[in-house]
Coordinates of N, CA, C and O in Angstrom, one line a residue:
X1 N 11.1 184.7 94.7 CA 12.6 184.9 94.7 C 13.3 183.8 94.0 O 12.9 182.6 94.3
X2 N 14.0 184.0 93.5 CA 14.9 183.0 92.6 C 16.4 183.2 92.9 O 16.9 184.4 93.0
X3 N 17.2 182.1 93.2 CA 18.6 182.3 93.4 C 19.0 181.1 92.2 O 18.4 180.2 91.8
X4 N 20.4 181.5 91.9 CA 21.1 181.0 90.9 C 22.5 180.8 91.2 O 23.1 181.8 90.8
X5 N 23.3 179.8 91.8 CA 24.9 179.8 92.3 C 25.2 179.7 91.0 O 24.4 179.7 90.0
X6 N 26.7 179.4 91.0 CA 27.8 179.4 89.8 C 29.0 179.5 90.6 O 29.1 180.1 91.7
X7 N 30.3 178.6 89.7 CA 31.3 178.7 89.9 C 31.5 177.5 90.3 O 32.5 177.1 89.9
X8 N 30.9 176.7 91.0 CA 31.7 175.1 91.0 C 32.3 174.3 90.1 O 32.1 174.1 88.8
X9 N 32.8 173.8 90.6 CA 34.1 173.0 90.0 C 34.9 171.8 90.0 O 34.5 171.1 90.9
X10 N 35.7 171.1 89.4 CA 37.0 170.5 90.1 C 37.9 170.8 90.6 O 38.7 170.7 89.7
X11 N 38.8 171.2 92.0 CA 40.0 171.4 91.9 C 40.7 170.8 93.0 O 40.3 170.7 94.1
X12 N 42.1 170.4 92.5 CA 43.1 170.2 93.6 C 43.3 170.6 95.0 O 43.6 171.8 95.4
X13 N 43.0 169.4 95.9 CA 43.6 169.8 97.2 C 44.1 171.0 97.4 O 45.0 171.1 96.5
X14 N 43.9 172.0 98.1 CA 45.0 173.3 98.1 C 44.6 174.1 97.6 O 45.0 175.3 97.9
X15 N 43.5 173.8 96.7 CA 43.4 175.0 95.7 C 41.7 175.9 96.3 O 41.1 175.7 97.3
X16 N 41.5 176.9 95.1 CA 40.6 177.9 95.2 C 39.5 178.0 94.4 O 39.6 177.9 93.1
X17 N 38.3 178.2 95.0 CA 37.0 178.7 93.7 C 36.2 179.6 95.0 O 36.2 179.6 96.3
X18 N 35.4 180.3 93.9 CA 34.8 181.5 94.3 C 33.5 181.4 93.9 O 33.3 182.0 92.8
X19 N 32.5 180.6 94.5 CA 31.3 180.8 94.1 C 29.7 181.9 94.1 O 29.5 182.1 95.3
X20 N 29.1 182.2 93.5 CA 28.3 183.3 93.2 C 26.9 182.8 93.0 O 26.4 181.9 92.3
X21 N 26.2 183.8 94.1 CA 24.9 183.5 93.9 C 24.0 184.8 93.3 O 24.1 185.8 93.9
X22 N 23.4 184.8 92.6 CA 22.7 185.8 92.3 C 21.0 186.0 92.5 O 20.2 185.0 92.4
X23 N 20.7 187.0 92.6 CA 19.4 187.0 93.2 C 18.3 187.6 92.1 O 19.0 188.1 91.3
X24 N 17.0 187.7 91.7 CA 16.5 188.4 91.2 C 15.7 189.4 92.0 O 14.7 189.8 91.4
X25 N 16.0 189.9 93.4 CA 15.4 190.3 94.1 C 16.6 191.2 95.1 O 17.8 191.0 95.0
X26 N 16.1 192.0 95.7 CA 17.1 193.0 96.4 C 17.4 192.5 98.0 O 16.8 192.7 99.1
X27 N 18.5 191.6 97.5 CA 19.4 191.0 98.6 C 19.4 191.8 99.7 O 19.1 191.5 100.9
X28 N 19.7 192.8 99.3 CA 19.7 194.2 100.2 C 18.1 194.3 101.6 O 18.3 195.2 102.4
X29 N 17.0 193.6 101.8 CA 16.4 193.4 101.7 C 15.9 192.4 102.7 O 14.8 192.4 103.4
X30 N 17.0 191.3 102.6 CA 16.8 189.8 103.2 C 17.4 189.9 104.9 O 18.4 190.6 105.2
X31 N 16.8 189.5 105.6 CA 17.4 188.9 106.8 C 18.5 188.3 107.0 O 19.2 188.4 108.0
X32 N 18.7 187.8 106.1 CA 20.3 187.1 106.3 C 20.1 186.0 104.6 O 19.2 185.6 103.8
X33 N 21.6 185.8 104.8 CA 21.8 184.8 103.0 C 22.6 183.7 103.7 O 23.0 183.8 104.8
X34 N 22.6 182.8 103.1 CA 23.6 181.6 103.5 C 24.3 180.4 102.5 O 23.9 180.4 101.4
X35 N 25.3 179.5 102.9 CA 25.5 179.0 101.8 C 25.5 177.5 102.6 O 26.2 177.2 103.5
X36 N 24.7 176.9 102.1 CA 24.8 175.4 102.5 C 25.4 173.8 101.5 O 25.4 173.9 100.2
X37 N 25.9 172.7 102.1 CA 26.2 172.0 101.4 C 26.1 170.5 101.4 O 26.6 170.1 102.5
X38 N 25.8 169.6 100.7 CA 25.1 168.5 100.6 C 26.3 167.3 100.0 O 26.3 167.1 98.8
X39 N 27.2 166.7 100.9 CA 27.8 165.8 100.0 C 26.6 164.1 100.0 O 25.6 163.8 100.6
X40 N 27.2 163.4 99.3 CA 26.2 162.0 99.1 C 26.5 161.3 100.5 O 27.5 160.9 101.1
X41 N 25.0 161.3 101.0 CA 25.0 160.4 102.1 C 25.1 160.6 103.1 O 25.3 159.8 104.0
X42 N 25.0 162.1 103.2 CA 25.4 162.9 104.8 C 23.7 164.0 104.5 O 22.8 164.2 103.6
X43 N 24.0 164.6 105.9 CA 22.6 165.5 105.6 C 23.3 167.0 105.4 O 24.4 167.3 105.8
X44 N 22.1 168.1 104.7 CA 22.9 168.6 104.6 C 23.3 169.5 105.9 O 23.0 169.3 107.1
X45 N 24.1 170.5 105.2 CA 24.8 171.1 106.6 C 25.2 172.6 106.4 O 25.8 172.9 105.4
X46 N 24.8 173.7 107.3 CA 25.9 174.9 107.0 C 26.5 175.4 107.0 O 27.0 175.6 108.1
X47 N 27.3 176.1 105.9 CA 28.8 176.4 105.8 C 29.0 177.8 106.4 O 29.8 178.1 107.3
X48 N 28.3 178.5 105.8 CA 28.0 179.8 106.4 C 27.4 180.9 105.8 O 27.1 181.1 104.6
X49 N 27.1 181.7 106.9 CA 25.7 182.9 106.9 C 26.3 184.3 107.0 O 27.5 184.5 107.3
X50 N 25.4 185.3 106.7 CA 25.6 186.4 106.6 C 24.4 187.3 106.9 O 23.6 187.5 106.0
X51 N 24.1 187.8 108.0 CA 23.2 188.8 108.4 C 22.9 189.5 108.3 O 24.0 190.1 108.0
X52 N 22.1 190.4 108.4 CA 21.8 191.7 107.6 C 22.3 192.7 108.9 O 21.9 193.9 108.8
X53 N 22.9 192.4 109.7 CA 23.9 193.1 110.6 C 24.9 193.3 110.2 O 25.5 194.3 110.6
X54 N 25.4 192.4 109.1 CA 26.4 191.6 108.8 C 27.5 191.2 109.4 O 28.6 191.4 109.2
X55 N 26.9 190.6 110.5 CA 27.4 189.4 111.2 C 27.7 188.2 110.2 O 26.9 188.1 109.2
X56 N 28.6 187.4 110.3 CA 29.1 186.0 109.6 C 29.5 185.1 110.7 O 30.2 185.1 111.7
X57 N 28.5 183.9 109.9 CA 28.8 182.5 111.2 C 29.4 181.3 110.0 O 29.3 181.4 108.8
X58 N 29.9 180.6 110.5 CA 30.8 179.8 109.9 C 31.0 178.1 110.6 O 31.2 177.8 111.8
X59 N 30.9 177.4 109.5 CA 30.8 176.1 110.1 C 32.4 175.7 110.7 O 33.3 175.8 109.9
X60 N 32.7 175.2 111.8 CA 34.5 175.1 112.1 C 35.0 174.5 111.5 O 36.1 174.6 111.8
X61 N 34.8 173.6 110.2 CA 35.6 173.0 109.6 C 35.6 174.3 108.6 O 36.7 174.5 108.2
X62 N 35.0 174.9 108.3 CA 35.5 176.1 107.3 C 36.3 177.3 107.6 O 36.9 178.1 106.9
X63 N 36.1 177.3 108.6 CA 36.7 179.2 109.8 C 37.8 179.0 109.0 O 38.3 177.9 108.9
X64 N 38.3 180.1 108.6 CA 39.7 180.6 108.2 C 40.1 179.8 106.3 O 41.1 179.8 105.7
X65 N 39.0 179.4 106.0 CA 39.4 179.0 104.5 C 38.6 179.7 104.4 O 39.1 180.8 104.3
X66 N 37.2 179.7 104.5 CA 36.3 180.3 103.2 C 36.0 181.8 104.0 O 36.4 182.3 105.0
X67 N 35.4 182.0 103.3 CA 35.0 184.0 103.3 C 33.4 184.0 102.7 O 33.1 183.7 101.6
X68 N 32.5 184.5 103.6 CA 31.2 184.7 103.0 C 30.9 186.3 102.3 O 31.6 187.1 102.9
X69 N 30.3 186.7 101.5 CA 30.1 188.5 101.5 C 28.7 188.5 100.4 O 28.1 187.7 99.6
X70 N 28.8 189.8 100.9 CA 27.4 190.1 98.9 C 27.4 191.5 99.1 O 27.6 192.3 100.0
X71 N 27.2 191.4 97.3 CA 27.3 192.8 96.7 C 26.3 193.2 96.2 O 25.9 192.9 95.0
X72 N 25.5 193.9 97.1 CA 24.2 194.4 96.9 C 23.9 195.1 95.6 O 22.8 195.0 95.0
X73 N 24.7 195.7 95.2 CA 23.8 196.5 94.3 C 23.8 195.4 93.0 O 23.1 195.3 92.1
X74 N 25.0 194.4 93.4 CA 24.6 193.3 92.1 C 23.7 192.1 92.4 O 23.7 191.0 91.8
X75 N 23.0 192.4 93.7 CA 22.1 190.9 94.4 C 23.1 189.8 94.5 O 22.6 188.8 94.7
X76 N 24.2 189.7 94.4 CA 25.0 188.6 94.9 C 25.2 188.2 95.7 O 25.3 189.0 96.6
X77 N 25.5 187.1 96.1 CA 26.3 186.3 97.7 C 27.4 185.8 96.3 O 27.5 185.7 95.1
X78 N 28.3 185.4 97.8 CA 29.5 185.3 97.2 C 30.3 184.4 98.5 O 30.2 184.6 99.7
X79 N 31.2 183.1 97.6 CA 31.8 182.5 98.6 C 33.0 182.1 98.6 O 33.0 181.1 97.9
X80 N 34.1 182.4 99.1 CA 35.1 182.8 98.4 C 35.9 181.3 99.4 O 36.2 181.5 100.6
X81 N 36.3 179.6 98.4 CA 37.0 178.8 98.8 C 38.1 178.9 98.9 O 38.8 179.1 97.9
X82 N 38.7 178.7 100.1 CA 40.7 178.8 100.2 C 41.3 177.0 100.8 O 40.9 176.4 101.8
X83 N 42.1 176.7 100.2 CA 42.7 175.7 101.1 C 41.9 174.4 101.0 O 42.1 173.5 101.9
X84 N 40.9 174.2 99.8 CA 40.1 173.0 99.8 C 40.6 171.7 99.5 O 41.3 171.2 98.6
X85 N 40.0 171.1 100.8 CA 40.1 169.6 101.2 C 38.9 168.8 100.4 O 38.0 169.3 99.8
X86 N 39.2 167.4 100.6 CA 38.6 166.3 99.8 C 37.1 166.4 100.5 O 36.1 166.1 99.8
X87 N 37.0 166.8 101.9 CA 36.0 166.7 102.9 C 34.7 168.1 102.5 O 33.6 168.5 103.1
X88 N 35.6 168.7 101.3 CA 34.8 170.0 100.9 C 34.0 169.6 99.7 O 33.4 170.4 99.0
X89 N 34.1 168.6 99.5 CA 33.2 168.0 98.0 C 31.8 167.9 98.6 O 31.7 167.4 99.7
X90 N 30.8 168.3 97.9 CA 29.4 168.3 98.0 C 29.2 169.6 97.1 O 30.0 170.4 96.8
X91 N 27.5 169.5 96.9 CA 26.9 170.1 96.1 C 26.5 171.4 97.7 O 26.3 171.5 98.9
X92 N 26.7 172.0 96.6 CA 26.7 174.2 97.4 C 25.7 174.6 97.0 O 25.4 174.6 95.9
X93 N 24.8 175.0 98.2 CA 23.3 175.6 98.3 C 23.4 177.2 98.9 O 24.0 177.5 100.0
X94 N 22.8 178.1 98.0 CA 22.5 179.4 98.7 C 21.0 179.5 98.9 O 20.0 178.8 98.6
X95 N 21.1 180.4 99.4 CA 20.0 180.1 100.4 C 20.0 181.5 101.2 O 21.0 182.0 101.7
X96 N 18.6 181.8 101.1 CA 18.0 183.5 101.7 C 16.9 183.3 102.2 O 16.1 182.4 101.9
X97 N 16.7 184.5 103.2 CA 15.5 184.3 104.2 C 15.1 185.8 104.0 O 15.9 186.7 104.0
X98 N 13.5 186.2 103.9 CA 13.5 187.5 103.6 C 12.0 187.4 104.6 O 11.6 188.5 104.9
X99 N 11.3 186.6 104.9 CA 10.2 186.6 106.0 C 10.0 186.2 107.4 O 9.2 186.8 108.1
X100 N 10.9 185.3 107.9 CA 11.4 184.9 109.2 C 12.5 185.1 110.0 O 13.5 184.5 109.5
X101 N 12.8 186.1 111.2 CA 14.1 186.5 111.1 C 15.1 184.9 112.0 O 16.3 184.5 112.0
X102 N 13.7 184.2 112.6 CA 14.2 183.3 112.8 C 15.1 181.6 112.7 O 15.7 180.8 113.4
X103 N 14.5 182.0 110.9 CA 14.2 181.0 110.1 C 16.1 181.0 109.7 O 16.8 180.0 109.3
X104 N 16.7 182.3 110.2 CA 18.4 182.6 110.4 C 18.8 181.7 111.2 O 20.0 181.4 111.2
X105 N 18.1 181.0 112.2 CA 19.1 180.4 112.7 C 19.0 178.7 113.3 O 19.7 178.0 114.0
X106 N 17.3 178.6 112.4 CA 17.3 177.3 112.4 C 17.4 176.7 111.1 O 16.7 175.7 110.8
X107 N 18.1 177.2 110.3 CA 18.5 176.5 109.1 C 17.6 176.2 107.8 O 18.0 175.7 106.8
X108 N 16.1 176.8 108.1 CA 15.1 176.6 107.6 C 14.6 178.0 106.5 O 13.5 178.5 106.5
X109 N 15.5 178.4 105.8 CA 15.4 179.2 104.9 C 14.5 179.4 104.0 O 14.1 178.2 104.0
X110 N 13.8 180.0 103.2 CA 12.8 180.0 102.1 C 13.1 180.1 100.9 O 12.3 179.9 100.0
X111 N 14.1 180.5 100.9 CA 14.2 180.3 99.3 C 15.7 180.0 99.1 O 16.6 180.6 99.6
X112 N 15.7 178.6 97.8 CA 16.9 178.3 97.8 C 16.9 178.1 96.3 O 16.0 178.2 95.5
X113 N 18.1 177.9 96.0 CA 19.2 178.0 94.4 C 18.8 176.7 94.2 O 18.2 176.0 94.9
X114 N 19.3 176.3 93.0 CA 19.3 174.6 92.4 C 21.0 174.0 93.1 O 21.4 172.9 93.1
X115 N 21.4 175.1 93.5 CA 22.7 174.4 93.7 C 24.2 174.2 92.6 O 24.0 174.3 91.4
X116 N 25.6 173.9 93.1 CA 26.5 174.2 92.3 C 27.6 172.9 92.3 O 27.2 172.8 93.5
X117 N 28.1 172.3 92.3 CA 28.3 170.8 92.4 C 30.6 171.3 92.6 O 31.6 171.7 92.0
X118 N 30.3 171.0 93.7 CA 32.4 171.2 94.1 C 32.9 170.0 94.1 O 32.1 169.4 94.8
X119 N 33.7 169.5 93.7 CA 34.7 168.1 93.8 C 36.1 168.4 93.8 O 36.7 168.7 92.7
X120 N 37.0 168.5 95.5 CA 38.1 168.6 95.2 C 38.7 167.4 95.3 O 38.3 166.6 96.2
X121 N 39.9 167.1 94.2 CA 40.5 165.6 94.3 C 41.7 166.1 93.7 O 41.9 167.2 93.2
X122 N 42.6 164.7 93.8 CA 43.9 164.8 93.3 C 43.7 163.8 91.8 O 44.7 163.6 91.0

């Protein structure tokens, strides 16, 4: 399985990006997808998940800015940023679980992206 994010960026306090993961495998398929993120010097951490219930969990500094989803028939995850603070800079990891259903919810996923690099500043 191979994942590939896109869409990171620079942007202004306040502002919006929508980042995209793409799969070469039938997302459709997976136990759950997720999106994790790594700023320098912190460990990393979960922003949020999406289950193949499609249940969505969400880290509380994110609830009500971001939006998780995927569009199966195009293998995508999708992360849709609203309202980004300085505290939202770090590098963005997607991340899918298609062998462990429990690997959902200890953070220990199997297959991950190279990642997508966000910096919001003024």
């Amino acid at each position: 399985v191979q994942l590939g994010e896109s869409g990171g960026g620079s942007v202004q306090p306040g502002g919006s990006l929508t980042l995209s993961c793409v799969a070469n495998t039938l997302i459709a398929n997976s136990y759950c997808m997720g999106w994790f993120r790594q700023a320098p010097g912190k460990e990393r951490e979960v922003v949020a998940r999406l289950q193949n219930d499609r249940t969505t969990i969400y880290a509380d500094s994110v609830k009500g800015r971001f939006i998780i989803s995927q569009e199966n028939r195009k293998n995508t995850l999708y992360l849709k940023m609203n309202d980004l603070k300085s505290e939202d800079t770090a590098m963005y990891y997607c991340a899918a679980e298609f062998g462990d259903y429990d690997h959902c919810f200890d953070g220990n996923f199997m297959h991950w992206g190279h990642g997508t690099q966000v910096t919001v500043s003024s």
